[in-house]
Coordinates of C-alpha atoms and ligand atoms in Angstrom, one line a residue:
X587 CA -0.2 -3.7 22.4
X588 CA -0.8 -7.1 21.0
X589 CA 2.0 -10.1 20.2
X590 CA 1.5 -13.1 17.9
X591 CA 2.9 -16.2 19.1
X592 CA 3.5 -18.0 16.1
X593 CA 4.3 -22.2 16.1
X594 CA 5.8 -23.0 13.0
X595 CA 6.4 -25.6 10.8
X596 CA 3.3 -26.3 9.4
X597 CA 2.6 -26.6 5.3
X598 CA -0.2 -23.9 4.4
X599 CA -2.9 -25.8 2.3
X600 CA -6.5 -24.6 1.0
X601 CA -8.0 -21.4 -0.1
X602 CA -7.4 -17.9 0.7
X603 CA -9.6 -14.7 -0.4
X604 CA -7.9 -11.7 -0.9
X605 CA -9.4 -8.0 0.0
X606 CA -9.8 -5.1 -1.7
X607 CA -6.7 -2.9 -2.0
X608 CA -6.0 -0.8 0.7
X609 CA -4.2 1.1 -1.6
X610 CA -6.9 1.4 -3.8
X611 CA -9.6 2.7 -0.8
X612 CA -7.2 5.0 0.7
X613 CA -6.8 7.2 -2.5
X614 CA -10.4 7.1 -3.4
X615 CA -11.7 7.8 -0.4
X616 CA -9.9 11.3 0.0
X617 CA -11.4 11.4 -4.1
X618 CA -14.9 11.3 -2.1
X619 CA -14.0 14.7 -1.0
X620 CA -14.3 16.1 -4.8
X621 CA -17.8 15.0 -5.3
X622 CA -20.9 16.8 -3.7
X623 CA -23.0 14.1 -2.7
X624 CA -23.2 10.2 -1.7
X625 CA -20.6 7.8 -2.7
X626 CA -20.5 3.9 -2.2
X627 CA -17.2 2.4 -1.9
X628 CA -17.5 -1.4 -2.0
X629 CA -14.9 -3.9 -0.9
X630 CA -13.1 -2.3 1.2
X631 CA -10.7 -3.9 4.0
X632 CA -11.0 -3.7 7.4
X633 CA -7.5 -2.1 8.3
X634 CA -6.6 0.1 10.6
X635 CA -5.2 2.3 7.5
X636 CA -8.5 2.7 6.1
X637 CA -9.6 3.2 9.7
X638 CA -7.5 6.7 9.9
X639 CA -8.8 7.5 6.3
X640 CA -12.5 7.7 8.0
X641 CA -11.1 9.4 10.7
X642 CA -9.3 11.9 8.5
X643 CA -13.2 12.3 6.1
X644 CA -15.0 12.6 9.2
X645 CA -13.0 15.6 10.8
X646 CA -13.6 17.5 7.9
X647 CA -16.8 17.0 7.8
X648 CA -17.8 14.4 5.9
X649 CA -20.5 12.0 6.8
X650 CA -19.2 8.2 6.8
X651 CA -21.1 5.2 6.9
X652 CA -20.1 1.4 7.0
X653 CA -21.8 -1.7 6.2
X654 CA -20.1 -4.8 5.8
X655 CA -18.0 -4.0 3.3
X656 CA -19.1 -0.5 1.6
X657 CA -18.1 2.4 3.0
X658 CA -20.3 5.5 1.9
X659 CA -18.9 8.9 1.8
X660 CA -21.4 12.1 1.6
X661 CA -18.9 15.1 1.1
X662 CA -21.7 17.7 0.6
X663 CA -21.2 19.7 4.0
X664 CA -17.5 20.1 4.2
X665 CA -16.3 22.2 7.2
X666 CA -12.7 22.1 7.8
X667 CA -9.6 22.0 5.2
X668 CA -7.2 21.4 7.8
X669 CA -5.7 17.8 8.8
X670 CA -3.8 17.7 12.1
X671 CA -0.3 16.8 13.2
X672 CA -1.9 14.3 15.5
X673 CA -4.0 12.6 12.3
X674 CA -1.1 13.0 10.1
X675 CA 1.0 11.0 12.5
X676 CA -1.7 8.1 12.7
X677 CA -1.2 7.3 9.1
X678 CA 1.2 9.2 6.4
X679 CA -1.3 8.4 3.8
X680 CA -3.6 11.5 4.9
X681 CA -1.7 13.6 2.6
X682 CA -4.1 12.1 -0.2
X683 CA -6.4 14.7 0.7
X684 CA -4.0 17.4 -0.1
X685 CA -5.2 17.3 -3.6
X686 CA -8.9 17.0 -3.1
X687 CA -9.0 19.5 -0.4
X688 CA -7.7 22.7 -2.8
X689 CA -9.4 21.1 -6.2
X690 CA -12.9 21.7 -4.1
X691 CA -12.1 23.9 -2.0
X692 CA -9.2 26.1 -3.2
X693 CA -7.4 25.4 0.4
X694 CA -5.9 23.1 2.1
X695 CA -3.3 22.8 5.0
X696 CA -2.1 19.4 5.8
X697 CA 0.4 18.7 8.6
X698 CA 3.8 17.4 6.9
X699 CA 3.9 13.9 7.4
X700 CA 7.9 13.6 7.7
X701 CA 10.1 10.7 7.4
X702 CA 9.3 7.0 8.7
X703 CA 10.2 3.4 9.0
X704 CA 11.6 3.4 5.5
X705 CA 12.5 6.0 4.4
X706 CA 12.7 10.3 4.4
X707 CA 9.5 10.1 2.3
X708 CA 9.2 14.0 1.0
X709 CA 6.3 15.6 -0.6
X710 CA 8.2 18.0 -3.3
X711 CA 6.7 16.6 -6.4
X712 CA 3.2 17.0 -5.1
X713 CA 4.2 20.7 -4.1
X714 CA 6.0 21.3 -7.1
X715 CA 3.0 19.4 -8.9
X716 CA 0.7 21.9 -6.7
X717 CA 2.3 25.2 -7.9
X718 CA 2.8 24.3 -11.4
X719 CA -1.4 24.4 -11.4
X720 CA -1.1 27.8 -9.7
X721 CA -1.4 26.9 -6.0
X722 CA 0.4 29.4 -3.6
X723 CA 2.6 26.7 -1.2
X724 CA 4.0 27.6 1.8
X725 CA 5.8 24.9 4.3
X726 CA 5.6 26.9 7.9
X727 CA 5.4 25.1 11.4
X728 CA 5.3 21.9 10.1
X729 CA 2.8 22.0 7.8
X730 CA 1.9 22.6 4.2
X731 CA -0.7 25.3 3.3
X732 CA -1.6 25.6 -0.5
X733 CA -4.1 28.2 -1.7
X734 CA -5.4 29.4 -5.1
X735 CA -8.3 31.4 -6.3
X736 CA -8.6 28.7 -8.8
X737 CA -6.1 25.6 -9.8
X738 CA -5.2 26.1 -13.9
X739 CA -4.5 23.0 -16.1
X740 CA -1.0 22.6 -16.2
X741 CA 1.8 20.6 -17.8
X742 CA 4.0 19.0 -15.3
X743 CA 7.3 16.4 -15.0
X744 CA 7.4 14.4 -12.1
X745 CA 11.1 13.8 -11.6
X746 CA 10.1 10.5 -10.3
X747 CA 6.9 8.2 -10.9
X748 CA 5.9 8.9 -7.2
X749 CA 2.2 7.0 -6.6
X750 CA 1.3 9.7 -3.9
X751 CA 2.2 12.7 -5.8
X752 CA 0.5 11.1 -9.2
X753 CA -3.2 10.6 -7.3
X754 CA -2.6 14.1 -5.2
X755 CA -2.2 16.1 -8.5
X756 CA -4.7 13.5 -10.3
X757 CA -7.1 14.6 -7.7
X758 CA -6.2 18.6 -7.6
X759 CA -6.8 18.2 -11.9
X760 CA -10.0 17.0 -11.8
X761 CA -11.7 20.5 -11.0
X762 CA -9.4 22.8 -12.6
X763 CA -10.1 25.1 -14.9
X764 CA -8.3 23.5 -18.0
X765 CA -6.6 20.4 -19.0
X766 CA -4.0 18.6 -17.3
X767 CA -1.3 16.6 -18.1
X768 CA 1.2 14.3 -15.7
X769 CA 4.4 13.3 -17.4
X770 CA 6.3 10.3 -15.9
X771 CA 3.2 9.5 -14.0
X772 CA 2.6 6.5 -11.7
X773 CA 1.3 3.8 -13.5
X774 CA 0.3 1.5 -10.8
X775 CA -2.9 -0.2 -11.2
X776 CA -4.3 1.9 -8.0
X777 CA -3.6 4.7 -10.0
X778 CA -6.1 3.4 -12.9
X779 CA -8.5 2.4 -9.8
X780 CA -8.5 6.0 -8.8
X781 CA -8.7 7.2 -12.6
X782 CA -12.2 4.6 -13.0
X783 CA -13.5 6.0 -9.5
X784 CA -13.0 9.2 -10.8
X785 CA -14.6 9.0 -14.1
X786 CA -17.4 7.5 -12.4
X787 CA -18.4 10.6 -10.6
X788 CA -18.0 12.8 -14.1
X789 CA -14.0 13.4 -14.1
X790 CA -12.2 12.6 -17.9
X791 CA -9.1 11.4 -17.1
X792 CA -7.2 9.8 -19.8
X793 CA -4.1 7.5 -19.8
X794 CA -3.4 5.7 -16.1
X795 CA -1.3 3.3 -16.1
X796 CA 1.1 4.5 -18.7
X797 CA 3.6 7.2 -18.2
X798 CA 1.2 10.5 -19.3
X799 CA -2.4 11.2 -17.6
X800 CA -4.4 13.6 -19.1
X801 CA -7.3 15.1 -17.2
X802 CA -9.8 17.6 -18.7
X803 CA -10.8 19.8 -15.9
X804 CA -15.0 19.8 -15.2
X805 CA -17.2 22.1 -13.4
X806 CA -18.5 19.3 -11.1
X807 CA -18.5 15.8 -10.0
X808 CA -21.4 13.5 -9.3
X809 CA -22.2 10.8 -6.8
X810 CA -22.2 7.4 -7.9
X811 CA -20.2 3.5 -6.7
X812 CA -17.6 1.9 -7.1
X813 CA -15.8 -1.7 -6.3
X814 CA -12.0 -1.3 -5.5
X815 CA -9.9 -4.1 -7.1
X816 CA -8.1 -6.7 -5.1
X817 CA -5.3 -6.0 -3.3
X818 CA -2.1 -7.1 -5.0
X819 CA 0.2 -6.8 -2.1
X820 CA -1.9 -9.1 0.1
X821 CA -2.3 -11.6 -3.0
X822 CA 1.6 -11.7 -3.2
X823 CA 2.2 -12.3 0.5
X824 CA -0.1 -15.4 0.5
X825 CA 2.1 -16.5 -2.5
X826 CA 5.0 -16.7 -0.2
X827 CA 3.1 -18.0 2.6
X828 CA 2.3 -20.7 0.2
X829 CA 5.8 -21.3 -1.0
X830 CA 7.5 -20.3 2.4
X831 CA 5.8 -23.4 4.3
X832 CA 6.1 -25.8 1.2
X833 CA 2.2 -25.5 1.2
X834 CA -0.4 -25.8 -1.6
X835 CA -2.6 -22.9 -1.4
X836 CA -5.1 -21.1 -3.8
X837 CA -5.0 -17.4 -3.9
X838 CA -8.8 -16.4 -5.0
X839 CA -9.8 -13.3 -5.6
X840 CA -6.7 -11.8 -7.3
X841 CA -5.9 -10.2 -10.6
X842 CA -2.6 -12.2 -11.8
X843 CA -1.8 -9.5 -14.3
X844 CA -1.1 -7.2 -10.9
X845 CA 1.4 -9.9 -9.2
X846 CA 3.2 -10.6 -12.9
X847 CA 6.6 -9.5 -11.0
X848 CA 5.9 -11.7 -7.9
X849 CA 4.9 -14.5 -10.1
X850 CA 7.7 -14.3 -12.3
X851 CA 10.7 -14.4 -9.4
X852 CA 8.4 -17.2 -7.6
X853 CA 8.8 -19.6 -11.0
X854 CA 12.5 -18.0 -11.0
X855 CA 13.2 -20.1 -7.8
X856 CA 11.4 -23.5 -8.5
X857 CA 7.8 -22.9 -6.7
X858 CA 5.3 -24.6 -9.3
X859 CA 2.3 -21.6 -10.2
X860 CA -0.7 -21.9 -11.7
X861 CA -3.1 -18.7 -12.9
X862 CA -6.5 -18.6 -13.7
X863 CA -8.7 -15.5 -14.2
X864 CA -9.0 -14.5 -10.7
X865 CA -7.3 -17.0 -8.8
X866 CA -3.4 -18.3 -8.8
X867 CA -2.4 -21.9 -6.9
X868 CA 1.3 -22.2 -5.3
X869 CA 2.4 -25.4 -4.6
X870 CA 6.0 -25.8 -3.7
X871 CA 7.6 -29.1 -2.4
X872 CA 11.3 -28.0 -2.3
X873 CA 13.9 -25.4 -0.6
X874 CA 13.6 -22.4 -3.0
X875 CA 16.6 -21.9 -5.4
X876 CA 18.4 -18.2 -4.8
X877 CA 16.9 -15.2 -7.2
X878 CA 17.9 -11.6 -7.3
X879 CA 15.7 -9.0 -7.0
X880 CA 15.6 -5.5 -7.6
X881 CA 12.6 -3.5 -6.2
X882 CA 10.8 -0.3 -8.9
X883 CA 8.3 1.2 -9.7
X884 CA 5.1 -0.9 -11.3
X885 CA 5.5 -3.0 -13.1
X886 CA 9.0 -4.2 -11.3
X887 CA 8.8 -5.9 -8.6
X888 CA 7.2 -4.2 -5.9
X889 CA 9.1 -2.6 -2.9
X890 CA 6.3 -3.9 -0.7
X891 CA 6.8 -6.9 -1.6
X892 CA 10.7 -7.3 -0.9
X893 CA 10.7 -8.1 2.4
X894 CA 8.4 -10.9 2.5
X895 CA 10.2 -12.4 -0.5
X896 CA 13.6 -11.9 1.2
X897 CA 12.0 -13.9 4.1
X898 CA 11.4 -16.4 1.4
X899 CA 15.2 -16.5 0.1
X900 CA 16.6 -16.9 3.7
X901 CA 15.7 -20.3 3.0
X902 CA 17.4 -21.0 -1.0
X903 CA 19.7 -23.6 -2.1
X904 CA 22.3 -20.6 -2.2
X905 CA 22.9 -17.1 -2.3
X906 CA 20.4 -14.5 -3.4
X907 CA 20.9 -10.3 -3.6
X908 CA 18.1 -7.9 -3.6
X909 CA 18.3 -4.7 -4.3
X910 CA 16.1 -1.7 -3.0
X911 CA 15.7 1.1 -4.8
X912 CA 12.4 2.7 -4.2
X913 CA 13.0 3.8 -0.1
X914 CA 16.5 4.0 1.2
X915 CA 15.8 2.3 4.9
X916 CA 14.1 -0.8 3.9
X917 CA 15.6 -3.5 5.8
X918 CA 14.7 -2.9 9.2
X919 CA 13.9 -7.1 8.8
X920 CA 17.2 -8.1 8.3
X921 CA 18.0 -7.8 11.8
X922 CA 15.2 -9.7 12.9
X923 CA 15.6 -12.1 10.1
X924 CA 18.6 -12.5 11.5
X925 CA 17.6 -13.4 15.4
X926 CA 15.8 -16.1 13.7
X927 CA 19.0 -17.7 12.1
X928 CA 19.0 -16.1 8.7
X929 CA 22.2 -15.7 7.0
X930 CA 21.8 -12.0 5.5
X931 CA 23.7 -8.8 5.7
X932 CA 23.1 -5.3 4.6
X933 CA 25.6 -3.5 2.3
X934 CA 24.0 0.0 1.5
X935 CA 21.2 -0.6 -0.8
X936 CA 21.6 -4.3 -1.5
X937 CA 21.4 -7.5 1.0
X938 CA 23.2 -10.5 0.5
X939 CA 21.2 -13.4 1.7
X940 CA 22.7 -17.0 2.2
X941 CA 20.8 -19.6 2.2
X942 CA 19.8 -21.6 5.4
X943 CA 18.3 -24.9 5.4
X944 CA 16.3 -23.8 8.6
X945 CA 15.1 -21.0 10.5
X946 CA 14.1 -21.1 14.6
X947 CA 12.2 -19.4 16.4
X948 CA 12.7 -16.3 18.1
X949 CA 11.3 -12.8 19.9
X950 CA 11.4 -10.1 16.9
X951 CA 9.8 -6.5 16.9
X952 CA 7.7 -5.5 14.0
X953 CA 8.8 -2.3 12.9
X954 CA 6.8 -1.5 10.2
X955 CA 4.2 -3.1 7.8
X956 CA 5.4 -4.8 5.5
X957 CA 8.8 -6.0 7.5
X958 CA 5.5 -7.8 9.9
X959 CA 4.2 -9.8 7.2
X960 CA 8.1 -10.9 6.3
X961 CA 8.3 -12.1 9.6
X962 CA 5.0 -13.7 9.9
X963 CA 6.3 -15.6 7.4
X964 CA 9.3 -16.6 8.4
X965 CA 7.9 -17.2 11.8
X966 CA 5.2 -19.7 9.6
X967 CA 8.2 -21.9 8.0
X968 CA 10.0 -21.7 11.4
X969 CA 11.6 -24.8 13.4
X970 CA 9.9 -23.6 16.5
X971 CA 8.0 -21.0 18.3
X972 CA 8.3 -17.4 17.9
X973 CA 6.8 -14.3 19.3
X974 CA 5.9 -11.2 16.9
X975 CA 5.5 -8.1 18.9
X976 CA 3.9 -4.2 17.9
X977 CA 1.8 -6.3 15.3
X978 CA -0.5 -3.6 15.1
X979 CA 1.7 -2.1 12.3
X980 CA 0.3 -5.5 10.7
X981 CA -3.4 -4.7 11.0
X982 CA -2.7 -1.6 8.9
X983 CA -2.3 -3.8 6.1
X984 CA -3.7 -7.1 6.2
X985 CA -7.3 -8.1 7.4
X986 CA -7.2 -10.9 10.3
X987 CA -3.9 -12.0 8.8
X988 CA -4.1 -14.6 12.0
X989 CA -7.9 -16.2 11.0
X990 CA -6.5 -16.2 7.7
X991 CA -3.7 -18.5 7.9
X992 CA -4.5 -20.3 10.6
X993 CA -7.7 -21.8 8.4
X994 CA -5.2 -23.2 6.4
X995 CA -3.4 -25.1 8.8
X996 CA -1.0 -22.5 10.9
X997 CA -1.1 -21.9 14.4
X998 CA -1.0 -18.0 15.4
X999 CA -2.1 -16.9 18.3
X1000 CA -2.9 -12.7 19.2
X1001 CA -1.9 -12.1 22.9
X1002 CA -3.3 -8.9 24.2
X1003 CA -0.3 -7.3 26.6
Ligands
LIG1403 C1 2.9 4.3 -2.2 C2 2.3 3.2 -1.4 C3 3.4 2.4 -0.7 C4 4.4 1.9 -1.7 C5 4.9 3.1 -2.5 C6 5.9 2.7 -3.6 C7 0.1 4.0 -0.8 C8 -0.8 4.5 0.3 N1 1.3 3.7 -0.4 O1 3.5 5.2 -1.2 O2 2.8 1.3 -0.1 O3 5.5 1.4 -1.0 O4 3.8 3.8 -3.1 O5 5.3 1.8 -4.4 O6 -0.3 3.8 -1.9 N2 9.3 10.7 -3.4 C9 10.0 11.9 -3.5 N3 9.3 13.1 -3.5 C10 7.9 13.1 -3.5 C11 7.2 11.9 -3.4 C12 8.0 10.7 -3.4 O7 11.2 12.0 -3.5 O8 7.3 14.2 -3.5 C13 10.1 9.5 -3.3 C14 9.9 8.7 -2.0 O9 10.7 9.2 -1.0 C15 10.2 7.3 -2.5 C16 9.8 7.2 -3.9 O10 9.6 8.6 -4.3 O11 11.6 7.1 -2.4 C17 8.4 6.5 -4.1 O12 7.5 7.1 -3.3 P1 5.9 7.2 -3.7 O13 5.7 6.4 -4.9 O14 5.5 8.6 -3.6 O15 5.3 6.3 -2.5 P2 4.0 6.7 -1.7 O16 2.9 7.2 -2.6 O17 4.3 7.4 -0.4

């Protein structure tokens, strides 16, 4: 188990280089599993997350490799189609190779991930997705078991853009005999990542990022590389570091186009921004003034980006209300928030957030990724000292998140319990 202990109250100043998207890699590594032969992923994080992923490859029988930061995948000998309970609980994102395991294979049984942190999470679109292309589904024991002599093209509605269930049936598509289409698809820009990975090795998918994919089923797909884009989530979370801690700090490696939302509801409450091509600057000098926020789907602003922002707001000249209405058990941070002397509470869906002029420190639990990074944050712009524990749940997300910041002037310390 490992703590930070965080000292606050220090202004964040200098340059900070953003990773590639973990939710880029994760996707297209499970794609690796389509193609026969070697592919090179470059930039990818160091994250637990990505971590599992390997794991997940590797017990199938894929070979992995890592150097620095490319990650190469040979799928040509794989044994099993079967992911375990015990992998599915390391990391809910092993369902991504649900799709690639019965587009190769014709077969694949995946433990049901289940609900967590925040929120029920199901997997009926990608099912309903599954069986639309032909797949026989069956949910037994705990787990889901598609088979098909061969997945047809298929039209298919999602009833809701769901990212996981867009790249599953992406994935499923790509070897099917026929064409395709996703209706009221994901339009993320992981999902055109996984569309540009994909084409690289010989898929022809059409259309990411707007609201109909269309993928031509092909015989095969071929090795080749690819370079995962920069991870938007990470990019936004410096923004607030930046703006939480009245800092001045330069975001490099970023594609501003993917934080527009962020951007947007930081100029909304007074923090000065400045873009360039691949880098953004945030320079604030003054209490933030109250914004409301509503969380949906790309490109609104992001649901894993609401807590760090609300971490943010606890601080306005006022009072703020964001709305979540991508997961229903977001806020596991308010409580927390609260221990540290935020004014917030939680009415359903929507938290009303008053203003404080100061937080303090305090002990908080981290209960799940992205509520860490909120209060990492908060613990940053802090009167005092705080202490972070289960921070692991961090490290699934953000590379050294501690090296990071405290280059630029904060003081966070891991303690190994
Ligand atoms: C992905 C991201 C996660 C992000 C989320 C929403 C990865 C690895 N994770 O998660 O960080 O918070 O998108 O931007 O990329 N739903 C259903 N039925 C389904 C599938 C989803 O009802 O079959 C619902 C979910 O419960 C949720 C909503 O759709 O309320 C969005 O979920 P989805 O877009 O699928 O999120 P993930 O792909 O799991």
């Amino acid at each position: 188990m490992h703590k930070f202990m965080i000292v606050g109250g220090n202004p964040l100043k200098g340059t900070i280089k953003v990773c590639g998207s973990k939710n880029s890699t994760l996707p297209i590594l499970a794609a690796c599993l389509l193609v026969e032969g070697q592919c090179y992923i470059k930039e990818v994080p160091r994250l637990r997350d990505v971590e599992v992923m390997k794991e997940v490859l590797m017990h199938l029988g894929a070979v992995v490799e890592c150097s620095k930061d490319t990650v190469k995948v040979d799928a040509q000998n794989i044994k099993v189609t079967e992911v375990s309970e015990e992998l599915m609980r390391k990391m809910r994102a092993s369902n991504l190779v649900l799709g690639a395991l019965i587009g190769r294979f014709c077969r694949a049984k995946i433990s049901y991930p289940g609900g967590c942190n925040i929120g029920s999470r199901p997997m009926n679109l990608h099912i309903k997705g599954l069986k639309a292309m032909g797949a026989q589904v069956i949910e037994k024991f705990g787990y889901i078991i598609a088979e098909t002599p061969k997945l047809k093209g298929a039209d298919i509605h999602l009833d809701l853009p769901s990212v996981g269930a867009t790249e599953n049936l992406m994935m499923a598509a790509v070897l099917a005999r026929g064409t395709t289409i996703i209706r009221n698809a994901a339009k993320e820009p992981e999902i055109i990542d996984l569309q540009n990975f994909l084409n690289r090795v010989g898929a022809r998918i059409k259309g990411a990022g707007t609201t109909n994919i269309k993928i031509e089923g092909v015989e095969k797909l071929y090795p080749n590389e690819h370079t995962v884009i920069p991870d938007r989530i990470e990019a936004g979370t410096h923004m607030i570091a930046g703006a939480i801690t009245m800092g001045n700090m330069t975001i490099s490696n970023v594609i501003p186009e993917h934080v527009e939302p962020v951007i947007a509801k930081l100029k909304e409450a007074g923090v000065n921004i400045k873009t360039g091509d691949d880098w953004i600057n945030v320079n604030a000098s003054h209490r933030p003034k109250p914004v409301d926020i509503k969380t949906m789907p790309y490109p609104g602003f992001p649901t894993d980006m609401q807590p760090q922002f609300m971490s943010l707001l606890t601080l306005a000249e006022g009072t703020s209300v964001v709305t979540e209405s991508v997961f229903e058990n977001r806020y596991k941070h308010v409580m927390e928030l609260r221990r540290m002397g935020a004014n917030l509470k939680v009415e359903g869906q929507t938290s009303i957030i008053k203003g404080v002029k100061q937080l303090t420190g305090a002990q908080v639990e981290v209960s799940d990724l992205r509520a860490g990074a909120a209060l990492v944050l908060a613990a940053l712009a802090g009167e005092d000292g705080s202490v972070l524990e289960n921070v692991e749940h961090i490290d699934r997300g953000y590379e050294r998140i501690e090296s990071k910041y405290n280059a630029l002037g904060a003081r966070i310390f891991r303690v190994h319990s």
